PDB file of C-alpha atoms in Angstrom:
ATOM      1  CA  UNK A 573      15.091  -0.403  -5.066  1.00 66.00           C
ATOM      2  CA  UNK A 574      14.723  -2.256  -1.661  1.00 73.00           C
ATOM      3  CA  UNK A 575      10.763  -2.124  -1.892  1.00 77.00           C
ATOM      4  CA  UNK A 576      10.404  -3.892  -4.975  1.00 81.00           C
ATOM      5  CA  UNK A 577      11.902  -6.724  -6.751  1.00 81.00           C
ATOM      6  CA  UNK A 578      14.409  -5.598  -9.692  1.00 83.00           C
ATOM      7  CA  UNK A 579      13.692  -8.100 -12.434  1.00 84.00           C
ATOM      8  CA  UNK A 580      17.169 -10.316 -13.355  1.00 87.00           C
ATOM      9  CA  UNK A 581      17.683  -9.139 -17.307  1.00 89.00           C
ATOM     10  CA  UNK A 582      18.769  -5.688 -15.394  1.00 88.00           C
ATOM     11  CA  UNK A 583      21.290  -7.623 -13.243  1.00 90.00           C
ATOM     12  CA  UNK A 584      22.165  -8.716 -16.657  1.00 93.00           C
ATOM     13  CA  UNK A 585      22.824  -5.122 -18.241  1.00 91.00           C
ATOM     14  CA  UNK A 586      24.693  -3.800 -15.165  1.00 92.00           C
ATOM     15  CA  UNK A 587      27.247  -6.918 -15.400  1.00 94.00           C
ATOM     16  CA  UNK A 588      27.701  -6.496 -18.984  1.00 93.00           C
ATOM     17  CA  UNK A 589      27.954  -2.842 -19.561  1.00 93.00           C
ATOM     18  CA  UNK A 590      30.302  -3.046 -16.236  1.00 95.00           C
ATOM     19  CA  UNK A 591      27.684   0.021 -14.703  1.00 93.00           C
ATOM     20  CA  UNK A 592      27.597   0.843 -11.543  1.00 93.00           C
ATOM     21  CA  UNK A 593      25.218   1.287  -8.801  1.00 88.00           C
ATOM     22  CA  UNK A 594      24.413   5.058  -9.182  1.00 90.00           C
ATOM     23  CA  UNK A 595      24.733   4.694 -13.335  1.00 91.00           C
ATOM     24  CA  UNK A 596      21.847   1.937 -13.649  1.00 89.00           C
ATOM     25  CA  UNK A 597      19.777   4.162 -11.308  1.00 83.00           C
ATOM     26  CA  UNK A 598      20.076   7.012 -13.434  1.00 85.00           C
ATOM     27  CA  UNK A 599      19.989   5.299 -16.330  1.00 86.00           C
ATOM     28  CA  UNK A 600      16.965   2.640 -16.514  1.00 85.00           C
ATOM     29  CA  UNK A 601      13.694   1.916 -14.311  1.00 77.00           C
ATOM     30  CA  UNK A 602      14.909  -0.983 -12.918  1.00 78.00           C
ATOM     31  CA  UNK A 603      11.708  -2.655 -12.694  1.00 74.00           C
ATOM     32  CA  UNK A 604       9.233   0.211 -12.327  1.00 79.00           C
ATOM     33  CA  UNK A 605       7.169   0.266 -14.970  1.00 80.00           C
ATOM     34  CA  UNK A 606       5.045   3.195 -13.896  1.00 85.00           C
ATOM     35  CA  UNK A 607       4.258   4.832 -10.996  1.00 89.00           C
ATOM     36  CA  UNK A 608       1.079   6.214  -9.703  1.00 93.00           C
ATOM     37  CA  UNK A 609       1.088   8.661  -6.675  1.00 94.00           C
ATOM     38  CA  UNK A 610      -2.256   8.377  -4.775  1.00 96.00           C
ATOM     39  CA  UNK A 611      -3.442   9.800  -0.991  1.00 94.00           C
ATOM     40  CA  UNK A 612      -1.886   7.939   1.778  1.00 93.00           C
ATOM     41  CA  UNK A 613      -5.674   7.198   2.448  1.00 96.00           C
ATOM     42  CA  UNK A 614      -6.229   5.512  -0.465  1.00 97.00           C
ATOM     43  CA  UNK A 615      -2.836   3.467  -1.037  1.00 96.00           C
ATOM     44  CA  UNK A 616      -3.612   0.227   0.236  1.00 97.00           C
ATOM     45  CA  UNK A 617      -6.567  -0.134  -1.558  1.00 97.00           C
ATOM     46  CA  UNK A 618      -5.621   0.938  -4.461  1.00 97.00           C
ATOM     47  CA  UNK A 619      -2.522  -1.672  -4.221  1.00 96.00           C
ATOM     48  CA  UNK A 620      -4.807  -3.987  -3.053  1.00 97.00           C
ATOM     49  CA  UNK A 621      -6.541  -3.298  -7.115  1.00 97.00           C
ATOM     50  CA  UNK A 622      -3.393  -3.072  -8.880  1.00 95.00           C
ATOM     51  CA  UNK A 623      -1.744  -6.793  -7.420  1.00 95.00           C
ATOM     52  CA  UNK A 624      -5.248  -8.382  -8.105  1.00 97.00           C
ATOM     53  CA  UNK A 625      -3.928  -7.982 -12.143  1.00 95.00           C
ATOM     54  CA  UNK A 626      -0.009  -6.938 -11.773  1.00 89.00           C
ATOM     55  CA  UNK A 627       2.903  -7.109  -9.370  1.00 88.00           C
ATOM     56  CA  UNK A 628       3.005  -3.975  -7.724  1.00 91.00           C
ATOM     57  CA  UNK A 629       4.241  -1.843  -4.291  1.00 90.00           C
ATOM     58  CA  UNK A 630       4.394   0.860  -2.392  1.00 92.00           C
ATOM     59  CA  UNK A 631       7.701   2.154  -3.181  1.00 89.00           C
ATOM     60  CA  UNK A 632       8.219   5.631  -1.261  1.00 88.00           C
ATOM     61  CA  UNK A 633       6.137   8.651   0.185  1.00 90.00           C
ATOM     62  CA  UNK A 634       6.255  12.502  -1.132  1.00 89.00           C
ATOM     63  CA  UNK A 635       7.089  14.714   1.788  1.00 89.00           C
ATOM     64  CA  UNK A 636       7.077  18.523   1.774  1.00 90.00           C
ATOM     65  CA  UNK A 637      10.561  19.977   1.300  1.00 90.00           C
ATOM     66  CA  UNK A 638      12.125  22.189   4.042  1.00 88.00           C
ATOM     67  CA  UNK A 639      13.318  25.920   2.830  1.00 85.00           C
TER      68      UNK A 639
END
């Protein structure tokens, strides 16, 4: 979550429910709504689209997985 900003109410649950790290992440969204996956080509602009309306970021890459 160090590409986008986690809103505060899940600070909130993690202090409460006395989660951890690795349970919130497995647990909620943490602030991603949705998540579109798009060609590299194509990412900025369609970021550019998306913040006109919505907060929004580039939060990782796919990669092709080694054997």
């Amino acid at each position: 979550a160090s590409r986008w900003r986690i809103p505060s109410v899940f600070s909130w649950l993690q202090q409460e429910g006395g989660l951890s790290e690795d349970e919130m992440s497995r647990t909620f969204n943490c602030g991603l709504g949705a998540v579109l996956v798009v060609s590299k080509q194509d990412a900025q602009r369609v970021l550019r689209l998306l913040q006109a309306q919505e907060e929004a970021w580039i939060v990782g890459s796919l990669a092709h997985k080694q054997p």
